[in-house]
Short mmCIF file of C-alpha atoms and ligand atoms in Angstrom, two decimals:
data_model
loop_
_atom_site.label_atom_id
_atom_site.label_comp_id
_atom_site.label_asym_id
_atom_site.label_seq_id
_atom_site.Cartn_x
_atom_site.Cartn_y
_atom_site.Cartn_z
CA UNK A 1 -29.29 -42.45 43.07
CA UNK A 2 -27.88 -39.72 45.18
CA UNK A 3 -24.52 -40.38 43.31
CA UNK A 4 -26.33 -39.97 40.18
CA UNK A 5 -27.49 -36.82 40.62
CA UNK A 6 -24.20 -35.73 41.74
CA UNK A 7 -22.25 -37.04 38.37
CA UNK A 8 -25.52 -35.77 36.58
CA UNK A 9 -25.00 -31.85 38.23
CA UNK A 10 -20.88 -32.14 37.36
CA UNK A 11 -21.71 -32.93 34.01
CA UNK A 12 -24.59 -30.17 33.71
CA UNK A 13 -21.92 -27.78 35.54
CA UNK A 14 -18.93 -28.40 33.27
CA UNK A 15 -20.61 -28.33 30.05
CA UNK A 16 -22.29 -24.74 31.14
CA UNK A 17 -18.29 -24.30 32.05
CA UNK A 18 -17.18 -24.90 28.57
CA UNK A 19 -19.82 -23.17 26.96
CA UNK A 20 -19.15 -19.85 29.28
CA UNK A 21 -15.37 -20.36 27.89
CA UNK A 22 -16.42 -21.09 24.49
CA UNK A 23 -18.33 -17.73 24.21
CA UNK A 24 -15.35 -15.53 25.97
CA UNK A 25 -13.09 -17.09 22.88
CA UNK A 26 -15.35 -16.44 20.38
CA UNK A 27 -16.26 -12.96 21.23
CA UNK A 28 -12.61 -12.24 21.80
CA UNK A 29 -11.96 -14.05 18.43
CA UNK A 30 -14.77 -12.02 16.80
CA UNK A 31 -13.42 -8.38 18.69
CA UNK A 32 -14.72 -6.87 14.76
CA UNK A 33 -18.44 -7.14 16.25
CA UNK A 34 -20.47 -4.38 18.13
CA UNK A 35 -18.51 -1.54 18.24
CA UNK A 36 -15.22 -1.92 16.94
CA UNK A 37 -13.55 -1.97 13.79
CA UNK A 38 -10.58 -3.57 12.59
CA UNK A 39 -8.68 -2.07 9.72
CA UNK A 40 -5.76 -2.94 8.19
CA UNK A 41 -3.63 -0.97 6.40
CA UNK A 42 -0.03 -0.29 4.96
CA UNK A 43 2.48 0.84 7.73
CA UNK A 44 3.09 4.39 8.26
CA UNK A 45 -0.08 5.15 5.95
CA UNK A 46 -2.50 7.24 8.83
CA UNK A 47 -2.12 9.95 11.25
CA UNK A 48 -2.90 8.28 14.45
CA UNK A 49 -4.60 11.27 15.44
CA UNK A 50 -7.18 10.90 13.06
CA UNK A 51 -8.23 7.08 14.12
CA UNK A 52 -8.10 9.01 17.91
CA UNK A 53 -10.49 11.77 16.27
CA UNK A 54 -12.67 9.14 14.38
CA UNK A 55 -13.02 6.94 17.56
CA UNK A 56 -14.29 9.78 19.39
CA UNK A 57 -17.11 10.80 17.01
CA UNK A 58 -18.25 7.01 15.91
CA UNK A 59 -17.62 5.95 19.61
CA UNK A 60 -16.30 2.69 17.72
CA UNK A 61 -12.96 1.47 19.14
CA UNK A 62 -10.69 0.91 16.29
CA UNK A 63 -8.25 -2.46 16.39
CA UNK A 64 -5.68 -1.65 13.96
CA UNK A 65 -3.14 -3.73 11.78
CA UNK A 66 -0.74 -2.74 9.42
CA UNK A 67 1.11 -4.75 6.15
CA UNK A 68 4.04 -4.10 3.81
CA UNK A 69 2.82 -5.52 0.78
CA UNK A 70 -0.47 -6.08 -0.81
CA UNK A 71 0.90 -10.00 -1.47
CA UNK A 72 1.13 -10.38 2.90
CA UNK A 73 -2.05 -8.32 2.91
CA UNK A 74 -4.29 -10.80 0.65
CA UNK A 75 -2.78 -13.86 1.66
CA UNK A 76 -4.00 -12.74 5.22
CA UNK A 77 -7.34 -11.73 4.20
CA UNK A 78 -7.88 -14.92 2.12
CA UNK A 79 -7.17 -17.15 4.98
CA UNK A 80 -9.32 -15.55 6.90
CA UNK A 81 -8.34 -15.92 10.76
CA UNK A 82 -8.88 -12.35 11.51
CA UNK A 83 -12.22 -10.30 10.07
CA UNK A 84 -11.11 -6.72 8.81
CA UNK A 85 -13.34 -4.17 8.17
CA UNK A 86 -11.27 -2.36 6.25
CA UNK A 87 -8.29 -2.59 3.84
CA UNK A 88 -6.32 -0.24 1.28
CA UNK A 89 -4.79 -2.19 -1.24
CA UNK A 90 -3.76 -0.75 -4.38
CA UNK A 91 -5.81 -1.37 -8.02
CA UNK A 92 -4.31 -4.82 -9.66
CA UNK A 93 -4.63 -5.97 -6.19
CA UNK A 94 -8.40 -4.57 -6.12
CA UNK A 95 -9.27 -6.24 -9.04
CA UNK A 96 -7.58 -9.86 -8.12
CA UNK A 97 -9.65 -9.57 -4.41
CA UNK A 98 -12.98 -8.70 -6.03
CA UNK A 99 -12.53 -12.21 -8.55
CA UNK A 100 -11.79 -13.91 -5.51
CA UNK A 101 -14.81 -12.53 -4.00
CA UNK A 102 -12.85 -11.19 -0.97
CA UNK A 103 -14.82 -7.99 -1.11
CA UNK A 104 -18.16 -6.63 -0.79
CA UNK A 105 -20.07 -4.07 -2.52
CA UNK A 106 -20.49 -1.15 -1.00
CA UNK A 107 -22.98 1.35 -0.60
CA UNK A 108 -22.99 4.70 -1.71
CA UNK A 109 -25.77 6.68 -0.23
CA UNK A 110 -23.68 5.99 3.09
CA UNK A 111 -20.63 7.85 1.94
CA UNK A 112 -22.05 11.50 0.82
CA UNK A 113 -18.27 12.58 0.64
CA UNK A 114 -17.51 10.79 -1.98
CA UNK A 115 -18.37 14.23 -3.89
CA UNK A 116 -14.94 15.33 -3.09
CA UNK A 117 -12.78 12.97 -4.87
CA UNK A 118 -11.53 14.42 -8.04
CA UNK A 119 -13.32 12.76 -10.50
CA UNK A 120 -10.01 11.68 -12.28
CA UNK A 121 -9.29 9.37 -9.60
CA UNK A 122 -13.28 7.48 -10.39
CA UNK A 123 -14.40 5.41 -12.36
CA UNK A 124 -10.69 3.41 -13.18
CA UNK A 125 -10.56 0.11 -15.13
CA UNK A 126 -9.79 -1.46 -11.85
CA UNK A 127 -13.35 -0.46 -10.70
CA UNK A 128 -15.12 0.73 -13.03
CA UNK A 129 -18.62 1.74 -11.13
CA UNK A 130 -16.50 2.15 -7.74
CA UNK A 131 -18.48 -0.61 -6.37
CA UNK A 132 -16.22 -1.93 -4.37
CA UNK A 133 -13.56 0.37 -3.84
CA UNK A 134 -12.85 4.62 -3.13
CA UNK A 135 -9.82 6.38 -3.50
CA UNK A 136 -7.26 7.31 -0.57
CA UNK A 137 -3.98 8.06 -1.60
CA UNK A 138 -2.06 7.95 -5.39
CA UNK A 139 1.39 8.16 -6.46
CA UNK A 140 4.20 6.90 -8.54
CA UNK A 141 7.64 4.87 -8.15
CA UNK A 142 10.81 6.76 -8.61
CA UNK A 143 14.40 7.73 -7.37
CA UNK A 144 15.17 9.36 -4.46
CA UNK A 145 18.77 10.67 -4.45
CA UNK A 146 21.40 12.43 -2.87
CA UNK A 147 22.78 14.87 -5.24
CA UNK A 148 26.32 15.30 -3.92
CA UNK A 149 26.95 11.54 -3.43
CA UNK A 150 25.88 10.25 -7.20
CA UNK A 151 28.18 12.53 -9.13
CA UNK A 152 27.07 13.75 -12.22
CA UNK A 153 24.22 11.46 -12.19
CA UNK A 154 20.33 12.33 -12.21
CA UNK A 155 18.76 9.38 -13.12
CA UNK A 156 16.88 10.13 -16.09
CA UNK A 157 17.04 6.40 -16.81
CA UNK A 158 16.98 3.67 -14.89
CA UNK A 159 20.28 2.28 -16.64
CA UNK A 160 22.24 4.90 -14.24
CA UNK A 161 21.36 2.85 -11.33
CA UNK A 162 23.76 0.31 -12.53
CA UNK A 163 26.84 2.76 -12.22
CA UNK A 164 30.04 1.52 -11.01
CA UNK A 165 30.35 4.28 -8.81
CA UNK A 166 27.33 3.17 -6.83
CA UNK A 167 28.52 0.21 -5.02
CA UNK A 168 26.61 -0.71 -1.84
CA UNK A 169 24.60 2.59 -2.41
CA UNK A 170 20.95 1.81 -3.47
CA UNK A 171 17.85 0.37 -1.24
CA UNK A 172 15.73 -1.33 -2.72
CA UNK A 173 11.97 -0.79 -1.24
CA UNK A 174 10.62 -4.65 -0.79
CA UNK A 175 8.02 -4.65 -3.47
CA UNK A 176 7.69 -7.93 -5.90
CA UNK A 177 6.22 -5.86 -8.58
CA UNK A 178 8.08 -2.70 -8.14
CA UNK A 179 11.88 -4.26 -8.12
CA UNK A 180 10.80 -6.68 -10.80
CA UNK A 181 8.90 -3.82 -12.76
CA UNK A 182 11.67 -1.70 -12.10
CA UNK A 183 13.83 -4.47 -13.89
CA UNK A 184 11.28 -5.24 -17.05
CA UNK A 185 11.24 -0.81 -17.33
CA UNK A 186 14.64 -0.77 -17.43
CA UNK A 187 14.71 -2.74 -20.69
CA UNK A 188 12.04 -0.97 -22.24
CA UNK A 189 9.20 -3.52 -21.62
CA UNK A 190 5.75 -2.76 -20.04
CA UNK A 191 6.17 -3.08 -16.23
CA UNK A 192 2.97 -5.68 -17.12
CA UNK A 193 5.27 -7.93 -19.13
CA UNK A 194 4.21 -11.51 -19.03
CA UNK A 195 6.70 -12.83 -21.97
CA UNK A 196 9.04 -15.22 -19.93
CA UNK A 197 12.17 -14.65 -22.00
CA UNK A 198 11.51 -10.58 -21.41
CA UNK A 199 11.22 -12.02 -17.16
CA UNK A 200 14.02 -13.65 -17.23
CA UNK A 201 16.04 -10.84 -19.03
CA UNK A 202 14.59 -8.66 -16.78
CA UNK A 203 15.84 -10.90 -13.31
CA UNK A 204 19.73 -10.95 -15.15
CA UNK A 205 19.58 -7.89 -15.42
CA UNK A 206 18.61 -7.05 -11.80
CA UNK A 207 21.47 -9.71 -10.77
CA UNK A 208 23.91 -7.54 -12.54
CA UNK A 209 22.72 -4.56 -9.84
CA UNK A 210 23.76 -6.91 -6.41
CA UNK A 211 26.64 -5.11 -5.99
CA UNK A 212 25.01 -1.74 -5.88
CA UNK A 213 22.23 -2.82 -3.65
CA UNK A 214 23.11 -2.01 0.16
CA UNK A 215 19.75 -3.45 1.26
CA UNK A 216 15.96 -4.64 0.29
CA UNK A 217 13.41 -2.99 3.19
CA UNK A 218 10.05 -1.96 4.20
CA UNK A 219 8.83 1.12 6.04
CA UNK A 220 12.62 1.92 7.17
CA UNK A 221 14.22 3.08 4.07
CA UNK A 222 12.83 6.34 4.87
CA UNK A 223 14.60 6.71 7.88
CA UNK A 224 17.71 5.42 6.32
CA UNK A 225 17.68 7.72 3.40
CA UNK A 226 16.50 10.97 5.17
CA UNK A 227 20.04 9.74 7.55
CA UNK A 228 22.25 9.37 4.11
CA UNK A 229 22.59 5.93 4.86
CA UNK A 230 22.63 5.54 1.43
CA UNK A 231 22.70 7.68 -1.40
CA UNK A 232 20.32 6.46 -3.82
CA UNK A 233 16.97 4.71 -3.12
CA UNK A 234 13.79 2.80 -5.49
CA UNK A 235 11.05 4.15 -3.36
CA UNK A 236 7.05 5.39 -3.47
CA UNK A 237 6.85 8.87 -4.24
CA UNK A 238 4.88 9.84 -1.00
CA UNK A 239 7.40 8.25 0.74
CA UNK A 240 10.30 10.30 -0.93
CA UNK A 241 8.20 13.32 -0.01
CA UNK A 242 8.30 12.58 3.46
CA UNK A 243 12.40 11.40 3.48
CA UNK A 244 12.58 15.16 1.55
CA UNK A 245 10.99 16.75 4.45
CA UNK A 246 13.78 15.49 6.59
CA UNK A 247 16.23 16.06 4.50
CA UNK A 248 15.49 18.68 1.70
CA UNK A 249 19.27 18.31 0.12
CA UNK A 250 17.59 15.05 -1.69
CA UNK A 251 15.55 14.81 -5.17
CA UNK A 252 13.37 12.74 -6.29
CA UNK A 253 12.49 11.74 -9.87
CA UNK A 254 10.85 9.35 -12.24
CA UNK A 255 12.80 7.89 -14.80
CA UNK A 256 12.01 8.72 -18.78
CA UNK A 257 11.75 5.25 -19.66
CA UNK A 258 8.62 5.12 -17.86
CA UNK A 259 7.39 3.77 -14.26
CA UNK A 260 4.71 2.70 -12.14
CA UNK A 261 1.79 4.83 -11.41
CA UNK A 262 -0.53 3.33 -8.40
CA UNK A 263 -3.93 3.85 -6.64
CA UNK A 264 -4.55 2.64 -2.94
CA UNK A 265 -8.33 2.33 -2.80
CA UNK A 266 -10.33 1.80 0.56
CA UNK A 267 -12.23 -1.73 0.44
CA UNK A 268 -14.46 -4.04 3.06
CA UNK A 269 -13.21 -7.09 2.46
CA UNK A 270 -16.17 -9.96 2.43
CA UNK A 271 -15.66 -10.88 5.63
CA UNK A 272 -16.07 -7.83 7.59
CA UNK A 273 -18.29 -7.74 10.78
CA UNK A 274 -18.67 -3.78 10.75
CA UNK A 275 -19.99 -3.22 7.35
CA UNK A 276 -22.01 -0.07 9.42
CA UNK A 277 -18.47 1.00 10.91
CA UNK A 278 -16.77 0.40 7.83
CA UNK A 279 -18.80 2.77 5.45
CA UNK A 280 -18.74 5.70 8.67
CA UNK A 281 -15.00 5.00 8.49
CA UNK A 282 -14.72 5.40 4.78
CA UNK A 283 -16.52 8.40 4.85
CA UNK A 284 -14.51 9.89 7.83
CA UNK A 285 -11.06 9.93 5.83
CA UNK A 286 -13.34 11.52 3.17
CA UNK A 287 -13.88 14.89 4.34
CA UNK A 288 -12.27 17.15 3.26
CA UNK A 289 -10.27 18.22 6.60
CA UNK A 290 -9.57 15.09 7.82
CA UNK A 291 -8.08 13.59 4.02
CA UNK A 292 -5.83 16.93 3.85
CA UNK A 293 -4.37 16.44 7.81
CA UNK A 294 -3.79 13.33 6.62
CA UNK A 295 -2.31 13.62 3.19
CA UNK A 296 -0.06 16.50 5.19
CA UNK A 297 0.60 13.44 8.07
CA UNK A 298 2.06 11.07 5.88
CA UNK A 299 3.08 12.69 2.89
CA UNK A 300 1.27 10.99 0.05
CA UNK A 301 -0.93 12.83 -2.38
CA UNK A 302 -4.46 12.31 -1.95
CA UNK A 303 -6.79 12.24 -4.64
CA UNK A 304 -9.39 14.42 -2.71
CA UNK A 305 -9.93 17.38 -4.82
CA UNK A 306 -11.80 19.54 -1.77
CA UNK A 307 -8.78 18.42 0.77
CA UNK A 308 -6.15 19.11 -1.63
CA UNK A 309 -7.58 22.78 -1.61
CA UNK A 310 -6.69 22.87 1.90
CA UNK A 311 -3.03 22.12 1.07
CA UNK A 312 -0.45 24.47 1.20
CA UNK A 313 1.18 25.81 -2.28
CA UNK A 314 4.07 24.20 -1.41
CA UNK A 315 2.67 20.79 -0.92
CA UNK A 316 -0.15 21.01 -3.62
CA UNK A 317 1.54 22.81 -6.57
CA UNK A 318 4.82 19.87 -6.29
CA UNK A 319 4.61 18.34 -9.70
CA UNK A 320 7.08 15.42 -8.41
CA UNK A 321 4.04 14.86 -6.10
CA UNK A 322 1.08 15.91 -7.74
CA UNK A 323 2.11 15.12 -11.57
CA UNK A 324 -0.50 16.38 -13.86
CA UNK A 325 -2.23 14.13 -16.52
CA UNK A 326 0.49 14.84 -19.30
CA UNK A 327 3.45 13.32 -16.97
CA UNK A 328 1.04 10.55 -16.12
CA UNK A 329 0.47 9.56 -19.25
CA UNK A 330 4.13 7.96 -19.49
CA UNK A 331 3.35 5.79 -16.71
CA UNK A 332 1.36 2.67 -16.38
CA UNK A 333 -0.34 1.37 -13.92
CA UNK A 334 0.00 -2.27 -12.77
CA UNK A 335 -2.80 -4.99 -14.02
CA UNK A 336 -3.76 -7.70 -12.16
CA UNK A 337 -1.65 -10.39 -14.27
CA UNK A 338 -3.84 -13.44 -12.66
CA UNK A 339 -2.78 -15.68 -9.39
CA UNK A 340 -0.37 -17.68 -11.60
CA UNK A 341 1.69 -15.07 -13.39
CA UNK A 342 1.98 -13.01 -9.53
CA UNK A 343 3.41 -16.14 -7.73
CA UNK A 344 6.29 -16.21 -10.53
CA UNK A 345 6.58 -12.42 -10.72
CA UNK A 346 7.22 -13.11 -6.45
CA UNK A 347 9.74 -16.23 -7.18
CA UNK A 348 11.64 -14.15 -9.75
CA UNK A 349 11.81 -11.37 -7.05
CA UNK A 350 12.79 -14.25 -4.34
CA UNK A 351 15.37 -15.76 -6.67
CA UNK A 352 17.00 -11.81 -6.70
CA UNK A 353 17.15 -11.67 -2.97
CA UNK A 354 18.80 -15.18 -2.91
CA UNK A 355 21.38 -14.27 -5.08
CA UNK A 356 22.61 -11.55 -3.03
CA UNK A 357 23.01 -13.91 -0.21
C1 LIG B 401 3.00 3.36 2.78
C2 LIG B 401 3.06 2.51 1.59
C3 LIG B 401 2.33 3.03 0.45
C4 LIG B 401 2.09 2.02 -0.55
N1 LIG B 401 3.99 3.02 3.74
C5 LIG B 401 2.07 2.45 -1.94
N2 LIG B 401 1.16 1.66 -2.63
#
């Protein structure tokens, strides 16, 4: 009997064991609960300051993550192993997560600074009622350039990237839809284009540019451009405002043949465990002072009409950063093309980088 009770106590004793370890997992697993929040965002896209600054006044401990690419980003978020709070992706991206049902409404009585955005930047086809979405930084795709190292060249169209006299000279920023865009603009089609023989024309034509292209990266090509690594670059405009800022002998322009004109919008994705946290957060990069420190931070242009007040001239009144309506008309902005069509647009792009291996 005695031995009974014994085997009867171990087994009472290891099974409160495994339960005690069970909960430690979980709770380490699930770190998005209580009082943190876990956001995930493009690299380089914040002034660490400000999640410093916003920690301090929510007393929420933020657990940050960063992506290059709104493809990583959703095929993260869709497998679901970690539970963000909050996300940035841009609009066709927007519009594929909320058919997926990877986000969640949110609610607007808990973010009273949404009276700042510039009502231009509301309301867009993407998200129509702004249900699930808010504005946080804008921009276009374009050229950034060294003028003394391209000749005569000033790449009013794209075609001039394919100039002999730029062998090993271009990077290439590692963007499925931008490179291939880039390719399908190029030839005069929509950067949208879903016509296979316009594709493929489109991927032999960027074969053709191999030799020119030095190198296909992420976050780094500003470092390498602002150090003349190379003289020519297919970059974000907020990024070729900060690479100018290192270096102001370099330009940066948007071909005439049109180009890509984006919106990164705040979301909480479906699975978030701070949906409380999440809307504080939203409403944080809102204000006014806190969205111009961190338009200033990391050089994008922010679509807060209140912040951008709080710009300098020099900053606010750059039309190569701040384009008004009638230069934005020329550009489009990317749709969400469905699951199917993005997975080739990403092959085609994978079949470029193969080829200049
Ligand atoms: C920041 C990347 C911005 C993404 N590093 C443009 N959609």
């Amino acid at each position: 009997m005695k031995q009974l009770v014994r085997t009867f106590l171990l087994v009472v004793i290891a099974a409160l064991g495994m339960m005690y370890a069970a909960k430690m997992l979980n709770s380490s697993a699930g770190y998005s609960s209580g009082n943190t929040l876990t956001i995930y965002n493009w690299g380089d896209y914040i002034d660490p300051d400000l999640i410093k600054q916003f920690e301090q006044e929510s007393g929420i401990k933020v657990i940050y993550q960063t992506f290059d690419s709104n493809e990583a980003m959703m095929t993260k978020i869709s497998q679901g192993g970690t539970a963000f709070d909050i996300s940035i992706p841009s609009e066709y991206a927007i519009s594929k997560m909320k058919e997926e049902n990877l986000l969640q409404k949110l609610d607007h009585s808990k973010l009273p600074n949404l009276q700042y955005i510039d009502p231009r930047f509301m309301h867009l086809s993407f998200d129509p009622d702004n249900a699930y979405s808010i504005p946080y930084f804008w921009g276009t795709l374009g050229i950034v350039y060294h003028p003394d190292l391209v000749g005569d060249l000033t790449f009013e169209s794209w075609d001039e990237l394919w100039s002999e006299q730029l062998r090993n000279q271009i990077l290439l920023v590692d963007g499925a839809r931008e490179v291939i865009g880039m390719g399908l603009n190029s030839l005069g089609y929509s950067l949208n284009d879903t016509n296979e023989e316009h594709l493929q024309e489109a991927v032999k034509k960027l074969t053709k540019l191999t030799p020119n292209v030095k190198a296909i990266v992420g976050d780094e090509i500003k470092m390498l451009l602002a150090n003349e690594e190379a003289a020519v670059g297919l970059v974000w405009s907020g990024d070729a405002s900060e690479i100018m800022d290192e270096n102001d002998v370099l330009e940066y322009t948007v071909p005439e043949e049109g180009s890509n004109l984006w919106f990164d919008n705040m979301v909480i994705p479906a699975s978030a465990r701070n949906v409380e946290g999440a809307h504080q957060f939203i409403n944080f990069m809102l204000d006014p002072e806190v969205a111009a420190q961190n338009a200033e931070y990391v050089g994008y242009s922010t679509p807060n009409k209140a912040a951008l007040e709080l710009l300098p001239e020099d900053i606010s009144g750059d039309e190569r950063f701040y384009p008004d309506e009638e230069l934005t008309a020329r550009l489009e902005v990317y749709n969400n093309l469905g699951a199917k069509m993005l997975s080739h647009y990403n092959e085609l792009f994978l079949q470029f980088k193969m080829h200049r291996k």
